[in-house]
Each structure stands twice: as C-alpha cells, then as structure tokens.
CSV table of N, CA and C in Angstrom, one decimal:
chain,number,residue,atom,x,y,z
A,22,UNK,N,0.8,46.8,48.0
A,22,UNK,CA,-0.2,45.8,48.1
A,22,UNK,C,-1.5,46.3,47.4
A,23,UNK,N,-2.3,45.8,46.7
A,23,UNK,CA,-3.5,45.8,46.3
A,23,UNK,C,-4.5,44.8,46.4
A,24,UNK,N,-5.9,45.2,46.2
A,24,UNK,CA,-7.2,44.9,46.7
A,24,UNK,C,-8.5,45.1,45.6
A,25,UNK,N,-8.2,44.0,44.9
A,25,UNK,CA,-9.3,44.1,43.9
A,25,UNK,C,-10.2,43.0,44.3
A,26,UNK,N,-11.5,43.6,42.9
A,26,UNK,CA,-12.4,42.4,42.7
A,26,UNK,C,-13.5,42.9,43.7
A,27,UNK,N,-14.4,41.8,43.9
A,27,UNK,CA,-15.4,41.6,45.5
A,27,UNK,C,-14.6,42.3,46.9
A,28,UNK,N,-13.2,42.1,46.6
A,28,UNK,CA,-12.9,42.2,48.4
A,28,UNK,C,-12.5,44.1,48.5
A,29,UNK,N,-12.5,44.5,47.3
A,29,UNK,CA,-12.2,45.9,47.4
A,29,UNK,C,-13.4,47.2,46.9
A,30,UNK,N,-13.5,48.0,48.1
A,30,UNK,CA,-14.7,49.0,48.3
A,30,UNK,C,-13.7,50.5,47.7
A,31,UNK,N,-13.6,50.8,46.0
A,31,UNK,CA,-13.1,51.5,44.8
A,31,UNK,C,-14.1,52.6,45.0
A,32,UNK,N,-13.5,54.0,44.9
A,32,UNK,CA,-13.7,55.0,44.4
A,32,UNK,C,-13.8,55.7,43.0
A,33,UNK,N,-14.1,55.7,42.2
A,33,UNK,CA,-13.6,55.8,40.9
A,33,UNK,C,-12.8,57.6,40.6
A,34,UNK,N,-11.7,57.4,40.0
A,34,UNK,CA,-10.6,59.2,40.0
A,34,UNK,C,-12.0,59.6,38.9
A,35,UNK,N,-12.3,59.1,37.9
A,35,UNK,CA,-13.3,60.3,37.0
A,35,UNK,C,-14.7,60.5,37.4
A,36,UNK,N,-15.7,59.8,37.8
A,36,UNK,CA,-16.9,59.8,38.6
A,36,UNK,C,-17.0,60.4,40.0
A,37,UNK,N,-16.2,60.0,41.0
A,37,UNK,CA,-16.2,60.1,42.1
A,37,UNK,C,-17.3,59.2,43.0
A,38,UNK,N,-18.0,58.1,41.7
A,38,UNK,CA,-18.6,57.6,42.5
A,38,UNK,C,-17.7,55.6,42.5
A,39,UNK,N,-18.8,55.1,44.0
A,39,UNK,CA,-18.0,53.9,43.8
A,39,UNK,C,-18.7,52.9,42.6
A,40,UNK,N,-17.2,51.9,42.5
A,40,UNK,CA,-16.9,51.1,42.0
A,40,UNK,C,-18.1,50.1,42.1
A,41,UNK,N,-19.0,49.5,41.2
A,41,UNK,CA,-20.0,48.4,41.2
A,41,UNK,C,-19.0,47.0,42.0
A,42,UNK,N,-19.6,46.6,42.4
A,42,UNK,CA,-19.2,45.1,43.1
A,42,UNK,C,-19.3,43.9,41.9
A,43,UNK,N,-19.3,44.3,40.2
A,43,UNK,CA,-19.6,43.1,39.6
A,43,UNK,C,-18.3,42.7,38.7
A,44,UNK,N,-18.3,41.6,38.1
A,44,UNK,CA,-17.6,40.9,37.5
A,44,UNK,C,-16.7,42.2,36.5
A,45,UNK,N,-17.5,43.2,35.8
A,45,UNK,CA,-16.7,43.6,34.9
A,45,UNK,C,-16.0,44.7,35.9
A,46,UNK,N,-16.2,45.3,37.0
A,46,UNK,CA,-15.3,46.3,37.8
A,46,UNK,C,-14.1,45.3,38.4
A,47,UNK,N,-14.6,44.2,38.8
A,47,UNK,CA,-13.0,42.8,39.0
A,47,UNK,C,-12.3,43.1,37.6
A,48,UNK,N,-12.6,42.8,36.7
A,48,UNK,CA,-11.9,42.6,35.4
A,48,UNK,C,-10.9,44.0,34.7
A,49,UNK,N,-11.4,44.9,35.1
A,49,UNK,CA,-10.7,46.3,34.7
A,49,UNK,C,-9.9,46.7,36.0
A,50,UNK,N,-10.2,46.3,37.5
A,50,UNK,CA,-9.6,46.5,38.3
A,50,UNK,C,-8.2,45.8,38.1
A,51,UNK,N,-8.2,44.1,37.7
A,51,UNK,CA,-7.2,43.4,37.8
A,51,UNK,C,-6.2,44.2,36.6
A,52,UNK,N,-6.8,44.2,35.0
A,52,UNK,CA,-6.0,45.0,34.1
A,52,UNK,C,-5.3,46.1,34.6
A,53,UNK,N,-5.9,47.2,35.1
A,53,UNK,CA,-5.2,48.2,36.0
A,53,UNK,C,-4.0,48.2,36.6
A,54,UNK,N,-4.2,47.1,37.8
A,54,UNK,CA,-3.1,46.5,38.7
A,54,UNK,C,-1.8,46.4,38.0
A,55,UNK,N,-2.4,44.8,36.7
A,55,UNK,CA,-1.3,44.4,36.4
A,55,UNK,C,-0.5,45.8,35.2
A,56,UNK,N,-1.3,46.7,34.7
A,56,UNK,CA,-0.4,47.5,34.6
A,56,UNK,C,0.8,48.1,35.2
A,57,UNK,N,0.2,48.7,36.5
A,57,UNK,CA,1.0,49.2,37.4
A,57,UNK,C,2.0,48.4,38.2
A,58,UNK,N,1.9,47.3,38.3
A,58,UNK,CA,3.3,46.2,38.7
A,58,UNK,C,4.2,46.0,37.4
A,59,UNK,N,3.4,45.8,36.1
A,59,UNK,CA,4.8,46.1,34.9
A,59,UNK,C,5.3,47.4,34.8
A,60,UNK,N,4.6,48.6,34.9
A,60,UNK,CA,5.3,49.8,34.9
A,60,UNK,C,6.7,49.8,36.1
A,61,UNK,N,5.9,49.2,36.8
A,61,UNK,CA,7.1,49.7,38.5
A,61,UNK,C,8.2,48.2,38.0
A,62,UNK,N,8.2,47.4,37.6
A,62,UNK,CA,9.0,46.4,37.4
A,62,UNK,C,9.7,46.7,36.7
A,63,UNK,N,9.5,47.6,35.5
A,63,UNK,CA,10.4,47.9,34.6
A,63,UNK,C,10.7,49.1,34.4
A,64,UNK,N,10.4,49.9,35.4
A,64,UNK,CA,10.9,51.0,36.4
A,64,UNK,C,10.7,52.4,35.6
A,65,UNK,N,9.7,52.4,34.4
A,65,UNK,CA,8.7,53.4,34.3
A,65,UNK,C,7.9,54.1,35.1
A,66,UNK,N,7.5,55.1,34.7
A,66,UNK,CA,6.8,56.0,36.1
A,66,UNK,C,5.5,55.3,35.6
A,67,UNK,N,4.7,55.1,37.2
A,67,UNK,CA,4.1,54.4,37.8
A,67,UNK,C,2.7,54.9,36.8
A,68,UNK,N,1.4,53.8,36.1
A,68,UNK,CA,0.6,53.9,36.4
A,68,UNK,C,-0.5,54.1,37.0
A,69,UNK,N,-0.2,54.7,38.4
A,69,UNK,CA,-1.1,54.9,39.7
A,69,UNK,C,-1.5,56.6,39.3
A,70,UNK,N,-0.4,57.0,38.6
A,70,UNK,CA,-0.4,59.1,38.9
A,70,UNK,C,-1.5,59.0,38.4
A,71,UNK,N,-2.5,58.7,37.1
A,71,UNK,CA,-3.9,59.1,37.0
A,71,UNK,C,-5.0,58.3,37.7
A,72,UNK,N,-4.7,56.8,38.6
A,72,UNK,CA,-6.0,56.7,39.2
A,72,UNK,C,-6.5,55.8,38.5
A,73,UNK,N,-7.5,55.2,39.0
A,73,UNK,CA,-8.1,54.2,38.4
A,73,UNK,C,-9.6,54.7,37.7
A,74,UNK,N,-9.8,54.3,36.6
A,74,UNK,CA,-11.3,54.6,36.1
A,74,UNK,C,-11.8,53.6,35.4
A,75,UNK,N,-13.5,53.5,36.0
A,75,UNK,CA,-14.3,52.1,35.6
A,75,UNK,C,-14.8,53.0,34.8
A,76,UNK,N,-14.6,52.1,33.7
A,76,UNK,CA,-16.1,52.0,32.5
A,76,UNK,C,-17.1,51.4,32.4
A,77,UNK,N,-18.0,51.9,32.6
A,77,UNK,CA,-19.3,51.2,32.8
A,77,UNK,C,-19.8,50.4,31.2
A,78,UNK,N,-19.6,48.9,30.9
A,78,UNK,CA,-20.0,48.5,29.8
A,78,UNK,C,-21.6,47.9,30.0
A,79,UNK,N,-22.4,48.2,30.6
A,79,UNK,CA,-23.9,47.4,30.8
A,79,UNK,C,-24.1,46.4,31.7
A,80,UNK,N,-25.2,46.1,31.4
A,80,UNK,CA,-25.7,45.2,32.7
A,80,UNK,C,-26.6,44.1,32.0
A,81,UNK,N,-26.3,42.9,32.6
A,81,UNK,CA,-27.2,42.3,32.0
A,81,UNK,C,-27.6,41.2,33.4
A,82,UNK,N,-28.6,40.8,33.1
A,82,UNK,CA,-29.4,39.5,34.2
A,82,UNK,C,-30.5,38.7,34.0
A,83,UNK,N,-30.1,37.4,34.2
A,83,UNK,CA,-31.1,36.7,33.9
A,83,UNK,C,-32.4,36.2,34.7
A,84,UNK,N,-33.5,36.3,34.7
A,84,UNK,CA,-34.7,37.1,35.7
A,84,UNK,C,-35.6,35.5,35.4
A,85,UNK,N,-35.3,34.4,35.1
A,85,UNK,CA,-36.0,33.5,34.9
A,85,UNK,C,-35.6,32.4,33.5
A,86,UNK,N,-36.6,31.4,33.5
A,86,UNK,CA,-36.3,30.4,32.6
A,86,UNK,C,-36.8,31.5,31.1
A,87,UNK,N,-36.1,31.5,30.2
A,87,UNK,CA,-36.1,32.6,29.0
A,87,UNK,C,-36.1,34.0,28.8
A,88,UNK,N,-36.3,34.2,30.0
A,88,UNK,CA,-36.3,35.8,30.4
A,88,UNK,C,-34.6,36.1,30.9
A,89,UNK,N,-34.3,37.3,30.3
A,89,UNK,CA,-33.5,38.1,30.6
A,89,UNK,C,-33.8,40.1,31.1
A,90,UNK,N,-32.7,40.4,31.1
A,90,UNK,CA,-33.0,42.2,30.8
A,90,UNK,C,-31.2,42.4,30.6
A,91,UNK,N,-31.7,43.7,29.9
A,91,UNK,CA,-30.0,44.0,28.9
A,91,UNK,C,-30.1,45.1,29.2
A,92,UNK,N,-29.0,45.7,30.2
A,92,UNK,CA,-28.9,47.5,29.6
A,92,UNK,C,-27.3,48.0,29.5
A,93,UNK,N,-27.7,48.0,27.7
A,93,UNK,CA,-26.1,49.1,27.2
A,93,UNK,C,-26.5,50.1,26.9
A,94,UNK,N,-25.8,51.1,27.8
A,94,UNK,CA,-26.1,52.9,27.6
A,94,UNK,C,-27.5,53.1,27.8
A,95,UNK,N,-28.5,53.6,26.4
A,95,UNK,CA,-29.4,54.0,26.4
A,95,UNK,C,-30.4,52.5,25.8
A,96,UNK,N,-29.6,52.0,25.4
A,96,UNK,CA,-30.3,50.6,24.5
A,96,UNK,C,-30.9,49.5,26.0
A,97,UNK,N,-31.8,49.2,26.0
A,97,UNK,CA,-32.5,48.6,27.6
A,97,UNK,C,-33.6,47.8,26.4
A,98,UNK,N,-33.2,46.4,26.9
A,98,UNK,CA,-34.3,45.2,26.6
A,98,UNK,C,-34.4,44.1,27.3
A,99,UNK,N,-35.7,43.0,27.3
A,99,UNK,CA,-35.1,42.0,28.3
A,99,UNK,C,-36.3,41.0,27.2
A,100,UNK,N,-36.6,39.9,27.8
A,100,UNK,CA,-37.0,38.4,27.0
A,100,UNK,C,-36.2,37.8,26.5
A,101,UNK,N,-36.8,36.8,26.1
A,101,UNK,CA,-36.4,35.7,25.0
A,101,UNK,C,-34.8,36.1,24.3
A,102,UNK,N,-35.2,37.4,23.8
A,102,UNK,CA,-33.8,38.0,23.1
A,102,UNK,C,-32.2,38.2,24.2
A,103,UNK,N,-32.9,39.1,25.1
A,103,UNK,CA,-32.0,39.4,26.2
A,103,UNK,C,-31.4,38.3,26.6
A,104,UNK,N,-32.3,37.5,27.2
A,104,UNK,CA,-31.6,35.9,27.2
A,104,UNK,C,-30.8,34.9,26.4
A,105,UNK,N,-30.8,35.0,25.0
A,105,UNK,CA,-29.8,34.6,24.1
A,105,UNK,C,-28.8,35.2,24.2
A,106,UNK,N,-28.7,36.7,24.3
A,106,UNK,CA,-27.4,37.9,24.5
A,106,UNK,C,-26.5,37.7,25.5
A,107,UNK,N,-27.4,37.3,26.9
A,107,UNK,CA,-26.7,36.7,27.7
A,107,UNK,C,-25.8,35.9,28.3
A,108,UNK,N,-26.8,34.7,27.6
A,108,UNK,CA,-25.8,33.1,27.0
A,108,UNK,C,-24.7,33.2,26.2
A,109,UNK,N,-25.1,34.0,25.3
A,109,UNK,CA,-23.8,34.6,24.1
A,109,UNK,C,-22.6,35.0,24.8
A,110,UNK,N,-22.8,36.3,25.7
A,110,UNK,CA,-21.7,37.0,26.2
A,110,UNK,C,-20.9,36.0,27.2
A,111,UNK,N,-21.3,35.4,27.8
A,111,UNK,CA,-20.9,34.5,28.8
A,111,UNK,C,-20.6,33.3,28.2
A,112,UNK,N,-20.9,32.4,27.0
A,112,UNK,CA,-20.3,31.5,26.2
A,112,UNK,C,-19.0,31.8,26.0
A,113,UNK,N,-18.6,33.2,25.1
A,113,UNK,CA,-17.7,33.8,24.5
A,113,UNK,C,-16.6,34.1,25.6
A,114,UNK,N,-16.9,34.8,26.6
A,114,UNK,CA,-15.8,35.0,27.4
A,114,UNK,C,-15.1,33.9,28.3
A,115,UNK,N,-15.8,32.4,28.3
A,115,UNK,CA,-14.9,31.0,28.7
A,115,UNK,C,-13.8,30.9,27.5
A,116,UNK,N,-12.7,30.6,28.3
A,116,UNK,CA,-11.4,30.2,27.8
A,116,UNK,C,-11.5,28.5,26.9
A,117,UNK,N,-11.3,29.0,25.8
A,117,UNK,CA,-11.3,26.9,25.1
A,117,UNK,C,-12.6,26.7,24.5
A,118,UNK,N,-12.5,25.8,23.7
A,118,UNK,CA,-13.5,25.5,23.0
A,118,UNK,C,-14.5,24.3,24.0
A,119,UNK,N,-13.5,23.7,24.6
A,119,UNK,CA,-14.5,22.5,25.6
A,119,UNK,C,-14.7,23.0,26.5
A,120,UNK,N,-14.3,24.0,27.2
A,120,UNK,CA,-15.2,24.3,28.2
A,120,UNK,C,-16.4,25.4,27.4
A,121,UNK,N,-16.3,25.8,26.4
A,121,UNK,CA,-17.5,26.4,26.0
A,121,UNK,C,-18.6,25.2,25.8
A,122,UNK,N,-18.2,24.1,25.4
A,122,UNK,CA,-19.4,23.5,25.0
A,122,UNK,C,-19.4,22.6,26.5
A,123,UNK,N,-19.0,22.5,26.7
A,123,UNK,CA,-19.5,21.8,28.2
A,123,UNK,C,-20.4,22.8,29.1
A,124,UNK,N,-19.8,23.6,29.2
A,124,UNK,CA,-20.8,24.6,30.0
A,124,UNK,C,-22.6,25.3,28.8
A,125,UNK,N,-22.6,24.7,27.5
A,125,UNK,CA,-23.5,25.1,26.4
A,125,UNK,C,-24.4,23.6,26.8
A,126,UNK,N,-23.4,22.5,27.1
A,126,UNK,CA,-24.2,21.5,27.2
A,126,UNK,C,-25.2,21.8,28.4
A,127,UNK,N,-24.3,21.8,29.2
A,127,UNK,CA,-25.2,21.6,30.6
A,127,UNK,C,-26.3,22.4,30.9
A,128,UNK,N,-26.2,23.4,29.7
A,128,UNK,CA,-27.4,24.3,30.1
A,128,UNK,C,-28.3,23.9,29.3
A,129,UNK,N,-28.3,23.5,28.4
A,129,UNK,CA,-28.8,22.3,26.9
A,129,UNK,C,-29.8,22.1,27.9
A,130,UNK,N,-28.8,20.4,28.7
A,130,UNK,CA,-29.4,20.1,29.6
A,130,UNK,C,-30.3,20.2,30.6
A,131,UNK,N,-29.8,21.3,31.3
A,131,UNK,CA,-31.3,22.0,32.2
A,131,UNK,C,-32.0,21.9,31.6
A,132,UNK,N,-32.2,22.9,31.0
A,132,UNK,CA,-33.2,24.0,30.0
A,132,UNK,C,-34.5,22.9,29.6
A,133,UNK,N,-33.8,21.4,29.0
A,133,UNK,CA,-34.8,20.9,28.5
A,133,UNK,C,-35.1,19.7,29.8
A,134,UNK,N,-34.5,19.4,30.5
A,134,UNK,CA,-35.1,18.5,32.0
A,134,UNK,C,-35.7,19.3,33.0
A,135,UNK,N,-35.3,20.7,33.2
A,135,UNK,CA,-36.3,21.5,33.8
A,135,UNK,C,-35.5,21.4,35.1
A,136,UNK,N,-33.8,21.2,35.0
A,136,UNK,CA,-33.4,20.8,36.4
A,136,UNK,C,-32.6,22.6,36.6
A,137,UNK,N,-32.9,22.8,38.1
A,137,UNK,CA,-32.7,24.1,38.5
A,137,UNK,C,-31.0,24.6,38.7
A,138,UNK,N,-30.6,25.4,38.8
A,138,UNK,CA,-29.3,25.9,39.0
A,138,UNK,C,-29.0,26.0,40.2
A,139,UNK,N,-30.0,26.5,40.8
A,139,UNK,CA,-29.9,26.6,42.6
A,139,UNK,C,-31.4,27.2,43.0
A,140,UNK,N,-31.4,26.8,44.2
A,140,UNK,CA,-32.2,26.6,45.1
A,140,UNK,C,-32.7,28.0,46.3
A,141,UNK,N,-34.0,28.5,46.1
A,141,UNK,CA,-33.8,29.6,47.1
A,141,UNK,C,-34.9,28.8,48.0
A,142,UNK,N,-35.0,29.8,49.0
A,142,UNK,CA,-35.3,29.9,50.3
A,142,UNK,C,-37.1,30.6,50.2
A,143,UNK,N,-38.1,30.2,50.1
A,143,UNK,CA,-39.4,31.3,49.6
A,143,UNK,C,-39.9,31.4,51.1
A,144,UNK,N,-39.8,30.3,51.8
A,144,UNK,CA,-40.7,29.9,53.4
A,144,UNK,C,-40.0,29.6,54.6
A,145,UNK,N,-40.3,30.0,55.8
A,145,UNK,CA,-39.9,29.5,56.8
A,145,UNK,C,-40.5,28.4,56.9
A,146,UNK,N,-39.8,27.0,57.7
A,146,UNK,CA,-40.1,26.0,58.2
A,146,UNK,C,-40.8,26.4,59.5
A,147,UNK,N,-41.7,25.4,59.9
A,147,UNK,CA,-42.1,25.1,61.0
A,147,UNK,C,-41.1,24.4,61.6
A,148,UNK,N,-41.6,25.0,63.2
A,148,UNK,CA,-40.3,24.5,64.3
A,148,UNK,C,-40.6,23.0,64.7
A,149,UNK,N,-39.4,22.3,64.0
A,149,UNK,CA,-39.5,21.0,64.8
A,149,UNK,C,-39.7,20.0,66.0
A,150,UNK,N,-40.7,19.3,66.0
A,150,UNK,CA,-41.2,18.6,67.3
A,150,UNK,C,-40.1,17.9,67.9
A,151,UNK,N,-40.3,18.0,70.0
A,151,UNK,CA,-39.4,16.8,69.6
A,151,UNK,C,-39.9,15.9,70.2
C-alpha cells in the first residue's frame, strides 16, 4: 500500500529532511510509486532498495494582481516578470490545447473585469441581534 501527495508526511533517503507538502513532491512521489508497482509486476527487483528522493525544482507564488516571487536555486525574483513565469509554467503543464486556452481565457477575463479568484476572511463580524 502506498500514500502519496497531501495525504503523505515523506522523509526524504538523501536529505533526511521531510518532504514539502507541494504539487511538485505529489508529482515525483506518484512517478516513484508507479515505478515500483512496474518493477514488482514484472517481477524485477523492487525499486523501493534506494528510497525515495525529492528534488527540489523551485518555488514559485503568486502574491497579488501582477505580482509574483520565483525561486530556482540561487536565481530569486518576483514582479510583473515572476508573474508571467508563473502563468507560463502552469499554462504548459495542463493537458490539451482547450483546456489551456480556456483556463488562459478565464484569467484574460479576470485580470481585465477585476473579478477575484477567491475570497478571504480580513474581519470578524459583529454578533448578530436577535
């Protein structure tokens, strides 16, 4: 049985430290797995004997309307630029040409109606009368 993604708290065999909780530690986790159920399926010795190891490829976040921050390795930027890099990377990794541009549209969309993504919390409410 295995436990990847968000639901799995990973050690890493070459760091010894844990596993980030983000999209690219799910994504190398899953590759991993599915190695090691073809190895055992086709009854090669297992690749479990070396362990699993994340590679850390960067970080990226988007911190506002045109604002970003990027950090690969030693390379760290964020604005306007960071923000297109962002869009970029995340365009490129949807499957199909329509769902790239459907999800390019919608953000089209926002971007220029000024309509939000989601919704945070800044204030408590006052307690209702009754």
């Amino acid at each position: 049985m295995f436990v990847i993604g968000d639901a799995a708290w990973l050690i890493d065999a070459a760091s010894g430290a844990p596993v980030p909780g983000v999209s690219q530690g799910a994504l190398q986790m899953g590759r991993y797995v599915a190695r090691v159920i073809d190895a055992e399926l086709l009854g090669k010795r297992s690749a479990r004997a070396g362990g699993f190891h994340y590679r850390d490829l960067g970080a990226m976040a988007t911190v506002g309307k045109s604002r970003a921050v990027v950090e690969l390795g030693r390379l760290r930027f964020g604005g306007l630029l960071a923000w297109f890099a962002w869009m970029a990377l995340h365009i490129t990794v949807l499957i199909g040409f329509r769902n790239r541009l459907a999800v390019l549209s919608s953000w089209i969309y926002s971007y220029v109606f000024f309509r939000r993504g989601s919704r945070l919390i800044t204030r408590t409410m006052p307690p209702e009368k009754s």
